[in-house]
mmCIF file of C-alpha atoms in Angstrom:
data_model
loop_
_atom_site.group_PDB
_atom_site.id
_atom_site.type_symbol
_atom_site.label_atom_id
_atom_site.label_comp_id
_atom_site.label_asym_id
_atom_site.label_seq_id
_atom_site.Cartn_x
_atom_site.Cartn_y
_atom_site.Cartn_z
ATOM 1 C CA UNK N 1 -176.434 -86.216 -79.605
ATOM 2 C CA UNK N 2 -175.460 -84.775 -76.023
ATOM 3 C CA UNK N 3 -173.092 -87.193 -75.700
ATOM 4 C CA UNK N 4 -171.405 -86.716 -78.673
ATOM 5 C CA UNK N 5 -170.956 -83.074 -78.057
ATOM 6 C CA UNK N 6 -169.516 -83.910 -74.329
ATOM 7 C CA UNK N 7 -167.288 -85.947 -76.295
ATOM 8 C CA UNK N 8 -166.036 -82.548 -78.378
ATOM 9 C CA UNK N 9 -166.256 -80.256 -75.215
ATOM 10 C CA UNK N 10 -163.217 -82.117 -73.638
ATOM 11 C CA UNK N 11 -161.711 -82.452 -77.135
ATOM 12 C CA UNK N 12 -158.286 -83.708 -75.520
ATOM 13 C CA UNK N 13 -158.794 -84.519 -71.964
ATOM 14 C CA UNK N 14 -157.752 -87.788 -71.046
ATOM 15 C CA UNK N 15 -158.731 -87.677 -67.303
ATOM 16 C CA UNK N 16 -161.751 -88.484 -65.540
ATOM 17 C CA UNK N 17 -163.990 -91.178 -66.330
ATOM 18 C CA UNK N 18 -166.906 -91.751 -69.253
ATOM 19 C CA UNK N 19 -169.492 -93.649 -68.453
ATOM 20 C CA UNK N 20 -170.564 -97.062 -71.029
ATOM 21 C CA UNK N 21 -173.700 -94.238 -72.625
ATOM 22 C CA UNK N 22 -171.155 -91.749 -73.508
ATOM 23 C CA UNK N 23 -169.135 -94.409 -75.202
ATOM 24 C CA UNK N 24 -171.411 -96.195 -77.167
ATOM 25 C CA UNK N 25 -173.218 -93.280 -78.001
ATOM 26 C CA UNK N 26 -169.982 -91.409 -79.443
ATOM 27 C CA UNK N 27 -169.470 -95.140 -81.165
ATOM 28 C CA UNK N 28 -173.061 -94.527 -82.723
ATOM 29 C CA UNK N 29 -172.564 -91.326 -84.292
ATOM 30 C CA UNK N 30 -169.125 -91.887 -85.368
ATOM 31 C CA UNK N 31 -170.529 -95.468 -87.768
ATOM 32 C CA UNK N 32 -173.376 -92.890 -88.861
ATOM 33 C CA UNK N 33 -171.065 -89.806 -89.727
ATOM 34 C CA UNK N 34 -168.591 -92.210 -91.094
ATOM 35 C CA UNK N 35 -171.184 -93.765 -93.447
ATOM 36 C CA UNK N 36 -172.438 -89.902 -94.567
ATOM 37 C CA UNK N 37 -168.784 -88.852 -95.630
ATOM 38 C CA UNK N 38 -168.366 -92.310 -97.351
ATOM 39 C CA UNK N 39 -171.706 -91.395 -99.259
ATOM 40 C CA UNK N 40 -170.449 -88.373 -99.853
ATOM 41 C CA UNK N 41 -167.056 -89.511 -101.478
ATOM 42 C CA UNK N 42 -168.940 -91.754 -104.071
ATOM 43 C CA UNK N 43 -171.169 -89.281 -104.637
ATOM 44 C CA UNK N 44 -168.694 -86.310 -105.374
ATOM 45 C CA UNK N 45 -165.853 -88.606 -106.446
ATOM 46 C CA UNK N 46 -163.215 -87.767 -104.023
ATOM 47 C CA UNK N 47 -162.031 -90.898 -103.284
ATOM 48 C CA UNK N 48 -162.002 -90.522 -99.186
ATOM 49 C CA UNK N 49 -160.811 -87.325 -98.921
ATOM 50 C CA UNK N 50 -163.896 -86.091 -96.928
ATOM 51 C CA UNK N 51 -164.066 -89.609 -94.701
ATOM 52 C CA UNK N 52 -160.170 -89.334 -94.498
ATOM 53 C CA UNK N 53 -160.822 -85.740 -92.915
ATOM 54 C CA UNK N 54 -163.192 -86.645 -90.517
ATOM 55 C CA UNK N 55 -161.136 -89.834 -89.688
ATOM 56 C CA UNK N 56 -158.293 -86.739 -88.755
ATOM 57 C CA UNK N 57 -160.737 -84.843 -87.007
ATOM 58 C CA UNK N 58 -162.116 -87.096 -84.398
ATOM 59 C CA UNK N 59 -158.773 -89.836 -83.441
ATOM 60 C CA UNK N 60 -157.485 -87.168 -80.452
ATOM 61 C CA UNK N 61 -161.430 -87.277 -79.133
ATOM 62 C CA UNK N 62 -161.681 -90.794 -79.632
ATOM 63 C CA UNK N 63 -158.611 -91.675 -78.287
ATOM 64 C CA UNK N 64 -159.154 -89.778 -74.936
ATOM 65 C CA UNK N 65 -162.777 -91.114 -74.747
ATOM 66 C CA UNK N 66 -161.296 -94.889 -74.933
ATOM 67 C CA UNK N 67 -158.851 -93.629 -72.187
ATOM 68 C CA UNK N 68 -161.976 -92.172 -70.100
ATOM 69 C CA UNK N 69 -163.849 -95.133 -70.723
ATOM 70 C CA UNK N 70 -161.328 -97.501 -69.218
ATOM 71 C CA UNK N 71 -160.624 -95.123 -66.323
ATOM 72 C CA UNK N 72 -164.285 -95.594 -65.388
ATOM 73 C CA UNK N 73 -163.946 -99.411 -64.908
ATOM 74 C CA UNK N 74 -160.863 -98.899 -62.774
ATOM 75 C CA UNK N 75 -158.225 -99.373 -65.926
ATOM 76 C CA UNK N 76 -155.203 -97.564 -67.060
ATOM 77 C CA UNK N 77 -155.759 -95.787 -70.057
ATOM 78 C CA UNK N 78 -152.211 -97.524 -71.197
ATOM 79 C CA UNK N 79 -154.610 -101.014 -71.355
ATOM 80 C CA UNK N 80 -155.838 -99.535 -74.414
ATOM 81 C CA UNK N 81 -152.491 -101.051 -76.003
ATOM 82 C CA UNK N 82 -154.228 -104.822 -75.634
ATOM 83 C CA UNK N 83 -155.288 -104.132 -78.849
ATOM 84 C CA UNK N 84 -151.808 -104.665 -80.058
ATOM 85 C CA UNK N 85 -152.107 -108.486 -78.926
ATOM 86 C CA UNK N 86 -154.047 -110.115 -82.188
ATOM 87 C CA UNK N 87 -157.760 -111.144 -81.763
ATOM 88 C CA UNK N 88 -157.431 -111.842 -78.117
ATOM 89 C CA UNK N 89 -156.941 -107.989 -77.275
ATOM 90 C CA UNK N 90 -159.727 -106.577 -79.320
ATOM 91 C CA UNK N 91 -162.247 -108.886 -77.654
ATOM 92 C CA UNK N 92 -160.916 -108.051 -74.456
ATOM 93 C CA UNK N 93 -160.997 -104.484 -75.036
ATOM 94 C CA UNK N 94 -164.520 -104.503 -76.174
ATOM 95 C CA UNK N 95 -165.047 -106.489 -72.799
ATOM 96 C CA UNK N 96 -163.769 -103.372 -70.814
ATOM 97 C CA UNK N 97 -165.552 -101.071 -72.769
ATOM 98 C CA UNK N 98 -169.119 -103.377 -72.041
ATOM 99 C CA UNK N 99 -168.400 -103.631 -68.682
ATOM 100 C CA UNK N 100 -170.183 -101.045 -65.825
ATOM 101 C CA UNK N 101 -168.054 -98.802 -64.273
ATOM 102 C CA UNK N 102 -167.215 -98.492 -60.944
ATOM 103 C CA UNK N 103 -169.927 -97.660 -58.472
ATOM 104 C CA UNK N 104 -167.871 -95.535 -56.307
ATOM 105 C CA UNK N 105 -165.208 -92.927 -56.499
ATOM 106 C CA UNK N 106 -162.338 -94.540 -58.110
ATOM 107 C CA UNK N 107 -158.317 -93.242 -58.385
ATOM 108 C CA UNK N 108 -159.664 -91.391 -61.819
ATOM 109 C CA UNK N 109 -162.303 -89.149 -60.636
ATOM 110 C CA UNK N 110 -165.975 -89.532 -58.933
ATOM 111 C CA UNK N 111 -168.799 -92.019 -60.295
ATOM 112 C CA UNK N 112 -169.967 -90.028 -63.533
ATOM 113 C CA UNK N 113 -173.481 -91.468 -63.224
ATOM 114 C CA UNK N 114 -173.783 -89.598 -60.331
ATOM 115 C CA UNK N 115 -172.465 -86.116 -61.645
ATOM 116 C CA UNK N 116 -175.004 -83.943 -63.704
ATOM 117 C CA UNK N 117 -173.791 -82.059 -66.961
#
């Protein structure tokens, strides 16, 4: 859950790096929230109003977490455009996002296994 707050806590901040746990672990939450307001839709009949919300909510934080995550493995955050290339850019993508980051201090900021929140 830590890392999901982080995520919030730099709400828009597109610099810097995010290591593969913060990621996947914002990824997590994000399937398990998404399936709650879903629930919640069918139960209360709003026909995705409440996922639609959320879906509002949390693009700028995803967006600049994608960006941080491709920082940490050296990357622009403009590579997050591969997607636009059909099937061949998502896989790719999800191949940045899998791989470790860079050991050392990178153009994008310090290692940020080796920082302490």
């Amino acid at each position: 859950m830590k890392w999901y707050l982080k995520v919030f806590k730099q709400y828009a901040d597109f610099s810097g790096r995010a290591r593969r746990m913060e990621y996947w672990m914002f990824t997590l939450f994000n399937i398990i929230a998404i399936c709650v307001t879903i629930g919640l839709d069918f139960a209360i009949g709003t026909f995705g109003a409440i996922t639609g919300l959320y879906y509002l909510f949390i693009i700028i934080p995803s967006l600049a977490v994608c960006v941080r995550r491709l920082h940490d493995t050296g990357k622009s955050g403009w590579m997050y455009f591969v997607l636009l290339i059909p099937i061949i850019g998502g896989i790719w993508l999800l191949v940045l996002f899998l791989t470790d980051g860079d050991r050392c201090e990178n153009q994008y900021g310090p290692d940020p296994k080796e920082i302490e929140f």
